[in-house]
CSV table of C-alpha atoms in Angstrom, one decimal:
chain,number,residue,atom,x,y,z
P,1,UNK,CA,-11.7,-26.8,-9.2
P,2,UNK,CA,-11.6,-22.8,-8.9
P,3,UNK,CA,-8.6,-20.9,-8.5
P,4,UNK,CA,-8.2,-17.2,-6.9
P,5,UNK,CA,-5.6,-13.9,-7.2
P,6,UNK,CA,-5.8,-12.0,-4.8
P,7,UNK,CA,-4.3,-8.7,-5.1
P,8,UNK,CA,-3.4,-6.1,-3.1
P,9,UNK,CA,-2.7,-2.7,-3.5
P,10,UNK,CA,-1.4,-1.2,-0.9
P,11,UNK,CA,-2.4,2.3,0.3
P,12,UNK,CA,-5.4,2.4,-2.4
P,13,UNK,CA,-7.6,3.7,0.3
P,14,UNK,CA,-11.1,5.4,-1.5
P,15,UNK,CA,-12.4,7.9,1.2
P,16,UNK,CA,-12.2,8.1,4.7
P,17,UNK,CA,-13.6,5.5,7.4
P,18,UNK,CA,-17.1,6.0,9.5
P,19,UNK,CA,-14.6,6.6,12.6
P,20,UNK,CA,-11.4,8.4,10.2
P,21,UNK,CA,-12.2,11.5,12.4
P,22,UNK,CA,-10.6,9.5,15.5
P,23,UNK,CA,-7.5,9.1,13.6
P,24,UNK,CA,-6.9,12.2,12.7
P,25,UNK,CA,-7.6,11.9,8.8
P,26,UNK,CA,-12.0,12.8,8.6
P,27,UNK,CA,-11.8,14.2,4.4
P,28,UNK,CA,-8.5,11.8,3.4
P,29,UNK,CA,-9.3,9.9,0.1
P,30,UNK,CA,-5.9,8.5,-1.8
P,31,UNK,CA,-8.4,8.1,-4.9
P,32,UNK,CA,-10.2,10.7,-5.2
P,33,UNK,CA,-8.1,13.4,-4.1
P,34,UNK,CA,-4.6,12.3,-7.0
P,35,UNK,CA,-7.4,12.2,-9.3
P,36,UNK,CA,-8.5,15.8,-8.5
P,37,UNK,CA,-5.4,16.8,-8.2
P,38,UNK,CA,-4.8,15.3,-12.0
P,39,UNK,CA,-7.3,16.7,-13.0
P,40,UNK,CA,-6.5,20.4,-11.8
P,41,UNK,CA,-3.2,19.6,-13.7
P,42,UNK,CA,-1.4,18.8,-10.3
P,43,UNK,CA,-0.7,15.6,-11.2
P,44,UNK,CA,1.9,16.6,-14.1
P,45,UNK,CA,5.6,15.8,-14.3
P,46,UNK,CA,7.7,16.5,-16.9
P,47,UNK,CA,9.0,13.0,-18.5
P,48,UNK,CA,6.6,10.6,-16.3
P,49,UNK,CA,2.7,11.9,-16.9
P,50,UNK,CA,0.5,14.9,-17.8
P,51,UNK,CA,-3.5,15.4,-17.5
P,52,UNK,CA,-6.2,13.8,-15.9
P,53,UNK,CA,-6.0,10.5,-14.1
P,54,UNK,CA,-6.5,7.4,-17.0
P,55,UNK,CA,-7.4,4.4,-15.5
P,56,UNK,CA,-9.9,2.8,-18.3
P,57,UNK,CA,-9.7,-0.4,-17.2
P,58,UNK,CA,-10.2,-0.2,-13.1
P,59,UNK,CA,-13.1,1.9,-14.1
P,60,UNK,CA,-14.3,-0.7,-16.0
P,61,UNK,CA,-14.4,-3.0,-13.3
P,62,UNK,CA,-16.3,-0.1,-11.0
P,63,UNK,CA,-13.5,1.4,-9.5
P,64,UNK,CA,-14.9,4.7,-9.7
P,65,UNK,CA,-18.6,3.1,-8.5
P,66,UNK,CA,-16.7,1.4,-5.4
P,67,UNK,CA,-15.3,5.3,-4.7
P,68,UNK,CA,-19.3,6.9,-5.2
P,69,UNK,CA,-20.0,4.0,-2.7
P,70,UNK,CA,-17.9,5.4,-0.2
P,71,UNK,CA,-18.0,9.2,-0.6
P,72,UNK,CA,-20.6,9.8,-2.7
P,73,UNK,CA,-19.1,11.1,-5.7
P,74,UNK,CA,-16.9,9.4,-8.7
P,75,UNK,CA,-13.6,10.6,-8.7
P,76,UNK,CA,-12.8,12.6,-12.0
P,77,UNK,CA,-12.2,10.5,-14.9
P,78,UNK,CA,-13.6,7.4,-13.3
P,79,UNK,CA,-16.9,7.5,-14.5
P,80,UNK,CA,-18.2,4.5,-16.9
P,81,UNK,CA,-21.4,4.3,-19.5
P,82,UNK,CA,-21.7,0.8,-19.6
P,83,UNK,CA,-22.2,-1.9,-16.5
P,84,UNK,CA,-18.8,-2.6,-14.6
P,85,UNK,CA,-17.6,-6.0,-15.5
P,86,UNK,CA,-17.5,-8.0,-12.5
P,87,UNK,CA,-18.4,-7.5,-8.7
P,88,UNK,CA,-17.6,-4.2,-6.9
P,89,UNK,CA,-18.1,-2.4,-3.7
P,90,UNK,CA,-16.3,-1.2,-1.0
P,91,UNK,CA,-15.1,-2.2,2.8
P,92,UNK,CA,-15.2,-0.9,6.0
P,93,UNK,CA,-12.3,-2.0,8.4
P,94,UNK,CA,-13.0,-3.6,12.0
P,95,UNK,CA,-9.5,-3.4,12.9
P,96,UNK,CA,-8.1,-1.3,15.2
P,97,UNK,CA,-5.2,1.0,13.8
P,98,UNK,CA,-4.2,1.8,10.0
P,99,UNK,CA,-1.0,-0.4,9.5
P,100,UNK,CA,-0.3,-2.9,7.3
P,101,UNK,CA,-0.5,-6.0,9.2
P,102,UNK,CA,-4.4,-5.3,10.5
P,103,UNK,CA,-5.6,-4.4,7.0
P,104,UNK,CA,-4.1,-7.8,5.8
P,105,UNK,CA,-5.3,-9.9,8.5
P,106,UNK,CA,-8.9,-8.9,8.3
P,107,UNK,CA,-8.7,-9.5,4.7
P,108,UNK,CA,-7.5,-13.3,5.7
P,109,UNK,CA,-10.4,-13.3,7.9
P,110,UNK,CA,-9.0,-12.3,11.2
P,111,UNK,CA,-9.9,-8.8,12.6
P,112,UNK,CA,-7.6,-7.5,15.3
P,113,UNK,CA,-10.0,-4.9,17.5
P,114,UNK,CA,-7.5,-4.9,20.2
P,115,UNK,CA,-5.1,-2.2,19.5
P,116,UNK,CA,-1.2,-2.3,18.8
P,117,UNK,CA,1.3,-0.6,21.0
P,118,UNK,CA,2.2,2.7,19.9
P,119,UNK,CA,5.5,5.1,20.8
P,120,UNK,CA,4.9,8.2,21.9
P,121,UNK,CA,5.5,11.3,19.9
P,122,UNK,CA,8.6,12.2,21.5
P,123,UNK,CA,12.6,12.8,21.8
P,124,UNK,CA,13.1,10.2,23.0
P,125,UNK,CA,10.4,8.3,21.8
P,126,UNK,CA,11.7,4.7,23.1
P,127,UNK,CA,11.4,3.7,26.7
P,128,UNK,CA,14.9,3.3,28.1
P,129,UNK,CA,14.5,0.1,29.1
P,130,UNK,CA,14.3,-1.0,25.2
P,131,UNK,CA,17.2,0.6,23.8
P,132,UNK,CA,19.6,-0.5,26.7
P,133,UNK,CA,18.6,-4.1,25.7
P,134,UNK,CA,18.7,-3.4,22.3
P,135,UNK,CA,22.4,-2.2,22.4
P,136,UNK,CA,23.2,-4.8,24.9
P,137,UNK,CA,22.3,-7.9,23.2
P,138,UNK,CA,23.1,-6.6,19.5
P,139,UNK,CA,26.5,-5.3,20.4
P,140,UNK,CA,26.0,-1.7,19.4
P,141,UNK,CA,27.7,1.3,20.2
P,142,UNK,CA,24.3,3.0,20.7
P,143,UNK,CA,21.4,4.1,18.4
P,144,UNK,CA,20.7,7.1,16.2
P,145,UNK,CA,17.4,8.5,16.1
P,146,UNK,CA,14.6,7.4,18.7
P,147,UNK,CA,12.1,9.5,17.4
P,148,UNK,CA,8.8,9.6,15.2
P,149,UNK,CA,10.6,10.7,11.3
P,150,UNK,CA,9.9,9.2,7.6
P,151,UNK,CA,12.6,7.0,6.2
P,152,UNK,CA,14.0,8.9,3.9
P,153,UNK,CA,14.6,12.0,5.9
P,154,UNK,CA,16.0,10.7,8.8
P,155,UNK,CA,18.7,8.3,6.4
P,156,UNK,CA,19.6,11.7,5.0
P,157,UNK,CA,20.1,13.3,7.9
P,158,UNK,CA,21.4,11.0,10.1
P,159,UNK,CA,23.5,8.0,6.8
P,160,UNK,CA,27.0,9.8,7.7
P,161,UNK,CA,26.9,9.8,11.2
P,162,UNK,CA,25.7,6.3,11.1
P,163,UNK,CA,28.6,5.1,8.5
P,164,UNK,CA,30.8,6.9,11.1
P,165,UNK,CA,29.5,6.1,14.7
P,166,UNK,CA,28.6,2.3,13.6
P,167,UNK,CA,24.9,3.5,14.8
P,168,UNK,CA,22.2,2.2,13.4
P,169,UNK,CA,19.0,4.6,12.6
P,170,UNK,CA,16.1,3.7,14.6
P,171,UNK,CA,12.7,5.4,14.8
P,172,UNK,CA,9.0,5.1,14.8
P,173,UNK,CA,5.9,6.7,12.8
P,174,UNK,CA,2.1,6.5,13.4
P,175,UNK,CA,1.9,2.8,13.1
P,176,UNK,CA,2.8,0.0,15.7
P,177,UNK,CA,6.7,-0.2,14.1
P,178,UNK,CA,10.3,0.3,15.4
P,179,UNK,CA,12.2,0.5,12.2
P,180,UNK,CA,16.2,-0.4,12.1
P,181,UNK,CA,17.9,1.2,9.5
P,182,UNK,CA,21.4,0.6,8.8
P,183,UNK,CA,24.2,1.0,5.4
P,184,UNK,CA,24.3,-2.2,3.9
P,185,UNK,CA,28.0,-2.0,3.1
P,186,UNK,CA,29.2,0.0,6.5
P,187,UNK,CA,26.8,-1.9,8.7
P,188,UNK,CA,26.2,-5.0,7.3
P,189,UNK,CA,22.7,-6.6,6.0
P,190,UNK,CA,22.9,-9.8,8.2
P,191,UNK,CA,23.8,-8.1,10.9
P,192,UNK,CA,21.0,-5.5,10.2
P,193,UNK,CA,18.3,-8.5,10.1
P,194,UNK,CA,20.2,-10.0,13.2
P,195,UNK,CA,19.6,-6.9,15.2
P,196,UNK,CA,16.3,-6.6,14.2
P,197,UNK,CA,15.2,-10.1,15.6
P,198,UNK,CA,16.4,-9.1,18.5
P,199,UNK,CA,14.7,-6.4,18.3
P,200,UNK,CA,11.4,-8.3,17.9
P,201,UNK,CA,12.0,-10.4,20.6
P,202,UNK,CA,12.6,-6.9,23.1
P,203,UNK,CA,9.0,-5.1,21.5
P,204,UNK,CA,6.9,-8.3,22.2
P,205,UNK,CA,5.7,-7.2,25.8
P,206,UNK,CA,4.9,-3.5,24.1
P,207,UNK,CA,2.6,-5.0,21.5
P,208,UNK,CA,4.5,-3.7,18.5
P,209,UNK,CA,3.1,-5.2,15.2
P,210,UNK,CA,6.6,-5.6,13.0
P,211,UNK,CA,10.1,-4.4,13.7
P,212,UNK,CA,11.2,-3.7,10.2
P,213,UNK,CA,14.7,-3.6,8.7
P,214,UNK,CA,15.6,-0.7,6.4
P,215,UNK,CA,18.8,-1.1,4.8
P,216,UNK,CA,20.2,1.4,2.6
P,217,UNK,CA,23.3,2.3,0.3
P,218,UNK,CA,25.0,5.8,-0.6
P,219,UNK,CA,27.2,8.2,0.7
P,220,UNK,CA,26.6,11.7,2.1
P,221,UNK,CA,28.6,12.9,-1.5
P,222,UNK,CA,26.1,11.5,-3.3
P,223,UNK,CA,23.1,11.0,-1.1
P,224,UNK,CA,21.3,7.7,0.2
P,225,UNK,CA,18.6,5.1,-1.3
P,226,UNK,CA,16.6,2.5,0.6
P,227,UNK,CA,17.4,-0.8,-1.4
P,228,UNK,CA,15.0,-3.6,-2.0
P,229,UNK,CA,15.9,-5.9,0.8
P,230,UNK,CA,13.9,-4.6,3.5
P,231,UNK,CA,13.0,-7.3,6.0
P,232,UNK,CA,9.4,-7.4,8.0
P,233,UNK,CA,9.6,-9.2,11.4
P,234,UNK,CA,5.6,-9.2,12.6
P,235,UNK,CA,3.8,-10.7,15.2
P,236,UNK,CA,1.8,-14.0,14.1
P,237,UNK,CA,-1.7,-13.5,13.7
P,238,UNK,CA,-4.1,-14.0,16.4
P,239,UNK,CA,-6.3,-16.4,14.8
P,240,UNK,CA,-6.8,-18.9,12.1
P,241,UNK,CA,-6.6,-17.3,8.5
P,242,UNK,CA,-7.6,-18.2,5.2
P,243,UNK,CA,-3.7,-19.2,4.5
P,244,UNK,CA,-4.3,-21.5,7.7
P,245,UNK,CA,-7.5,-23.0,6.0
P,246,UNK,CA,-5.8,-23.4,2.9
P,247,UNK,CA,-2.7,-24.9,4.4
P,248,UNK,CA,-5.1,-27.6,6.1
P,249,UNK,CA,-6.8,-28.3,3.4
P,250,UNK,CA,-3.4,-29.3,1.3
P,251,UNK,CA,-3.9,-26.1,-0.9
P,252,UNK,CA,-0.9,-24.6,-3.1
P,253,UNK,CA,-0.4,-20.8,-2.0
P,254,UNK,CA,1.9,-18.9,-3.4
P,255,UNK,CA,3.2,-16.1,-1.6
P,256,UNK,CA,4.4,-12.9,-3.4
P,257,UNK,CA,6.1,-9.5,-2.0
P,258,UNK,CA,5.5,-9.0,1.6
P,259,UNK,CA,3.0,-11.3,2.1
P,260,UNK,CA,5.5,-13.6,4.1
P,261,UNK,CA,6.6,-11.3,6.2
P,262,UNK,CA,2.9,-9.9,7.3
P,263,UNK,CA,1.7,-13.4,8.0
P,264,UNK,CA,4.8,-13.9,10.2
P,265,UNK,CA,5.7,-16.7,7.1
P,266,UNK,CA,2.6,-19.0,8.6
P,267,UNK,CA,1.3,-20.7,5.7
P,268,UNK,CA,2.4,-18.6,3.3
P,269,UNK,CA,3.7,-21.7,1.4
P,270,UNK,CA,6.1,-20.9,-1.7
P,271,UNK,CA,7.1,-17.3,-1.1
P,272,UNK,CA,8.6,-14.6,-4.0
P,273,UNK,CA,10.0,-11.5,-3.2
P,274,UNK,CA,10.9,-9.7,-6.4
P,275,UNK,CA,12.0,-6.2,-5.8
P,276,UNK,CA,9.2,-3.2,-7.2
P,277,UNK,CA,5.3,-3.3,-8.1
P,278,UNK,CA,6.1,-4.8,-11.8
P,279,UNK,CA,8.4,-7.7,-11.0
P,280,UNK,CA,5.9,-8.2,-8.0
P,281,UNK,CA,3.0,-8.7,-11.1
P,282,UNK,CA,5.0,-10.6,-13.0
P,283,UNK,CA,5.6,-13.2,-10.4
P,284,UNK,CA,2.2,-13.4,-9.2
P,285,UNK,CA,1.2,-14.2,-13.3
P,286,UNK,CA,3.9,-16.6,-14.0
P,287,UNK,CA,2.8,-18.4,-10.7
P,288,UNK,CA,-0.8,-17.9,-11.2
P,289,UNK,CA,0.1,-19.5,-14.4
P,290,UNK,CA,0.8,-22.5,-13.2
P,291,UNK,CA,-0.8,-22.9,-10.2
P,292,UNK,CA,-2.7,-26.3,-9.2
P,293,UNK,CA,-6.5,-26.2,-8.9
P,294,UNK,CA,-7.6,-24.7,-5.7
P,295,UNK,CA,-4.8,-22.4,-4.6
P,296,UNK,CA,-4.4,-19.3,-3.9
P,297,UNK,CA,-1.7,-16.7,-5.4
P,298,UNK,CA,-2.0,-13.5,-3.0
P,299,UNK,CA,-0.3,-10.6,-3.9
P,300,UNK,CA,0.6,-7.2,-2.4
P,301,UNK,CA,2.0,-4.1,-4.2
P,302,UNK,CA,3.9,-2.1,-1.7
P,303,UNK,CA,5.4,0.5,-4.2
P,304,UNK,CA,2.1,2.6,-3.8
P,305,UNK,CA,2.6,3.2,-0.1
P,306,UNK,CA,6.4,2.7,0.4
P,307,UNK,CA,7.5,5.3,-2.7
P,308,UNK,CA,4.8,7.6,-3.1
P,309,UNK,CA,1.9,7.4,-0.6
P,310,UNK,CA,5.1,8.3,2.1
P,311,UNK,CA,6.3,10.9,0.1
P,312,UNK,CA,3.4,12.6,-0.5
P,313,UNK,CA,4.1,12.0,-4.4
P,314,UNK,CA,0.8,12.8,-6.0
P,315,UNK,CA,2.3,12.5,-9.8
P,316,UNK,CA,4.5,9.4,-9.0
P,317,UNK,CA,0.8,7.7,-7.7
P,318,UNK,CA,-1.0,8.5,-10.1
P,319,UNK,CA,1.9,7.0,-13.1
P,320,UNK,CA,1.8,4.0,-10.7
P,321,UNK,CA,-1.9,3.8,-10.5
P,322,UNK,CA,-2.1,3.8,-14.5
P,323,UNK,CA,0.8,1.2,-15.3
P,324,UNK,CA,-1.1,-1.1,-12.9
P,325,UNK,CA,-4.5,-0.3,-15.2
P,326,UNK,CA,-2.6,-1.3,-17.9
P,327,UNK,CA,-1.9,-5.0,-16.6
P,328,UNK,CA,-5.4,-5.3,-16.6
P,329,UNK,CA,-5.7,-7.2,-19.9
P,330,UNK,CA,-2.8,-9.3,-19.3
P,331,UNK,CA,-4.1,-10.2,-15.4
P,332,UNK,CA,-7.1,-11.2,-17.6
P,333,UNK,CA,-5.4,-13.8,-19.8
P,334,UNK,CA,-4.1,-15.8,-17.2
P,335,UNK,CA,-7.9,-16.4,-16.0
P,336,UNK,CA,-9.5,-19.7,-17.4
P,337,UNK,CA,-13.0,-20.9,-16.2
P,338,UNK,CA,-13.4,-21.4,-12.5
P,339,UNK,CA,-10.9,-18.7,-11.6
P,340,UNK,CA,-11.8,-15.5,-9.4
P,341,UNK,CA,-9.3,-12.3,-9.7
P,342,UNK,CA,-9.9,-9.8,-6.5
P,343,UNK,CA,-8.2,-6.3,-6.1
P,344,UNK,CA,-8.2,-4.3,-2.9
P,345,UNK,CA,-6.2,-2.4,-0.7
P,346,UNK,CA,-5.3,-3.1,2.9
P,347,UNK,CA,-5.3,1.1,4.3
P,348,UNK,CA,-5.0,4.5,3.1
P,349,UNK,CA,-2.2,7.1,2.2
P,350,UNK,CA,-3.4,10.0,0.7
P,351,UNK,CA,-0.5,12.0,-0.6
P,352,UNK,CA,-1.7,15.1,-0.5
P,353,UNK,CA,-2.6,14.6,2.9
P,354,UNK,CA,-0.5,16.4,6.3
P,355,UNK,CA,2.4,14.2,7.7
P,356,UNK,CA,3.7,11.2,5.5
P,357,UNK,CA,1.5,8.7,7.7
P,358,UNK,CA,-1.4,5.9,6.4
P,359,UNK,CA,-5.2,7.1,6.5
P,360,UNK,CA,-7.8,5.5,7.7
P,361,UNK,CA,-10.3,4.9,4.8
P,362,UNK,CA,-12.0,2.5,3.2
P,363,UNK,CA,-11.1,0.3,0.7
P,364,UNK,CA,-11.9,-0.7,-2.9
P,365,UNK,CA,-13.2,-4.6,-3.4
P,366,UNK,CA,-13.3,-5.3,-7.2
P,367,UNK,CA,-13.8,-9.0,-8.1
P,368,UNK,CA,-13.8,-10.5,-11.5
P,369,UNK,CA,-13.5,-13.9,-13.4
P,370,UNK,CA,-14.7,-15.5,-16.2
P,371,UNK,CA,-17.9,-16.6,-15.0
P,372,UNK,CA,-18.6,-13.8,-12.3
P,373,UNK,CA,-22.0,-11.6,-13.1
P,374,UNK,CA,-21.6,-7.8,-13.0
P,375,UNK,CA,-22.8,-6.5,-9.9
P,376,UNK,CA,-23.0,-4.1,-7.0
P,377,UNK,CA,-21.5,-5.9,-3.8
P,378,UNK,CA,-22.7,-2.4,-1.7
P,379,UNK,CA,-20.8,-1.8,1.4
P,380,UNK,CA,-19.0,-4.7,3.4
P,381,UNK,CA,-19.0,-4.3,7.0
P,382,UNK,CA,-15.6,-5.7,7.2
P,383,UNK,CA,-12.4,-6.6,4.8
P,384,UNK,CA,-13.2,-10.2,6.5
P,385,UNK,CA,-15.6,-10.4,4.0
P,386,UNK,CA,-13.3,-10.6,1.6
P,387,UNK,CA,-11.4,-14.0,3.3
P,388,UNK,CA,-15.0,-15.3,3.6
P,389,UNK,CA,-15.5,-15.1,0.0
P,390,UNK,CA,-12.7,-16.5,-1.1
P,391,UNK,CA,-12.8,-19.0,0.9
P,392,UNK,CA,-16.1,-19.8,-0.7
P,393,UNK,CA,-15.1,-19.4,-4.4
P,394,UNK,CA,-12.2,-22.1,-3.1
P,395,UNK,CA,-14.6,-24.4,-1.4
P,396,UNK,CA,-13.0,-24.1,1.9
P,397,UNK,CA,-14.9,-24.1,5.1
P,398,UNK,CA,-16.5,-20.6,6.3
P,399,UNK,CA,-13.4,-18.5,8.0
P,400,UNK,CA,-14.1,-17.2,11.6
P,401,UNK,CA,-15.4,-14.0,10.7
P,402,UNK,CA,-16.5,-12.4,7.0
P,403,UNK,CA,-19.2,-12.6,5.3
P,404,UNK,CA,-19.3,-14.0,1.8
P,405,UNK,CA,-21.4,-12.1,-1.2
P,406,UNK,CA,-21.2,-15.4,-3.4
């Protein structure tokens, strides 16, 4: 029986959605734009990468043919001479919004057109009503923050007055989030998880997608880091996935990074949360290894958007981009006859974009295997097609929505 990986990368958006111009981001493309900006020698850092963007063996698979798909031009240094080995195209999202949770869902099959619950851009930016029962029922002495910031400003600007207040750091950004971030030493990690449940609870009736803890370490001497044990608490998803289909069906998934928390931890079965994009790999490889006939290992990579599509880090992409090409070969050798390996992404964050917020683009679908034909998949209508697919190559019923090209 066939077997399926299912990776995803996050942020790997490949030029800008039909309706990108509603969100703001009409011209974004994460692709294509690092590998102009490689090209034009603005990719180069001393000690981590120089020249133009090398990614020999996505291009093999028609990464660069998915990107012509959706802009209508090959990103530099993505071009190929001979046929792409394996399926590739590119996907259009249904969803409403660019977070995290949508992108994924629709890729299980389930597009959410109603949209999330956004806070305003303002000071404050939560209604009153929240943060009074948020310090209420977590004990706090009050909250830092309440604003639209990026996480890594606002935990240097605002780490010492939390380690001396006892406030934890809370704030918003473009997506559907209220993000909790507290010293892991100072604060406390299980108390930082414990608030943000109660936090979860509180944003319900606002249609907030996650409530995400954000623990970090440091002093003000020294400066602050973000550790590894960031916490997602997201709403379940409004219909039946492909992990639902597979959990009926007595199928092994294995769960691996922040898949668990996206799906709510509904039939995610075994879940590994290794910290960084390599470890991440190497779990989803040793599992895949292994895994019984039928299953699914699914796979995000959240390094992409977390450390360098936020930070508008166009050289740290790009070195992050090529040590996932190199994998290639080694994703390869864990494939035997029957199996299906798909890569895609789930949004955009172009990092030489304005702001530090997602994009709304499209998304790369490269599928490969050793008994999958090379050829052109064209444009999907909707990262469902994707669940439907898969839940074809796994002999599953059809999913709810999606279309498969099998």
């Amino acid at each position: 029986m066939a077997r399926a990986l299912l990776i995803v990368l996050d942020s790997v958006g490949i030029g800008g959605a039909p309706d990108a111009e509603a969100y703001g981001d009409a011209g974004a493309d994460t692709l294509g734009h690092i590998a102009q900006a490689c090209a034009e020698g603005r990719g180069d850092r001393p000690g981590l990468r120089a020249g133009p963007l090398s990614l020999p063996n996505l291009a093999g698979l028609g990464l660069g043919l998915a990107a012509q798909g959706a802009t209508g031009l090959v990103p530099p240094g993505l071009a190929i001479r001979q046929p792409p080995d394996g399926a590739y195209g590119h996907a259009v999202e249904q969803a409403a919004g660019k977070d995290t949770p949508s992108g994924h869902w629709e890729i299980a099959g389930v597009p959410v057109r109603t949209p999330w619950g956004y806070f305003p851009v303002t000071v404050p930016t939560f209604p009153v009503a929240l943060t009074e029962a948020l310090v209420a029922q977590a004990g706090l002495p009050g909250i830092l923050g309440d604003c639209h910031a990026a996480g890594t400003a606002i935990i240097e600007r605002l780490g010492d007055e939390h380690i001396r207040t006892g406030r934890p750091i809370c704030y918003t950004s473009a997506d559907s989030v209220f993000q909790i971030a507290a010293h892991e030493d100072h604060f406390g990690l299980d108390r930082l998880y414990a608030t943000c449940r109660i936090a979860r609870g509180l944003c319900d009736p606002y249609r907030v997608g996650r409530v995400i803890a954000r623990p970090f370490v440091g002093d003000a001497g020294h400066g602050f880091r973000r550790t590894a044990n960031r916490k997602d608490y997201a709403v379940e998803p409004p219909g039946r996935t492909l992990l639902d289909v597979l959990a009926e069906a007595g199928r092994a998934v294995v769960s691996v990074g922040k898949i668990g928390d996206i799906f709510a931890h509904r039939a995610t079965g075994r879940e590994i949360k290794p910290a960084g994009n390599a470890a991440c790999l190497d779990a989803a490889l040793d599992a895949f290894a292994t895994l019984s006939d039928g299953g699914l290992v699914f796979l995000n990579l959240v390094d992409f958007d977390t450390e360098y599509g936020h930070r508008r880090d166009v050289p740290g992409y790009a070195a992050e981009l090529e040590a996932f090409d190199a994998r290639l070969p080694g994703i390869r050798a864990v494939l035997r006859a029957g199996d299906l390996c798909l890569i895609t992404a789930d949004h955009g964050n172009d990092p030489t974009w304005t702001g530090t917020e997602h994009t709304r683009e499209q998304v790369p679908v490269l599928a490969f295997g050793p008994d999958l034909a090379s050829r052109s998949i064209g444009r999907r209508e909707s990262f469902a097609d994707i669940g439907a697919t898969l839940a074809r190559h796994l002999g599953l019923a059809p999913l709810e929505a999606g279309t498969s090209w099998l």
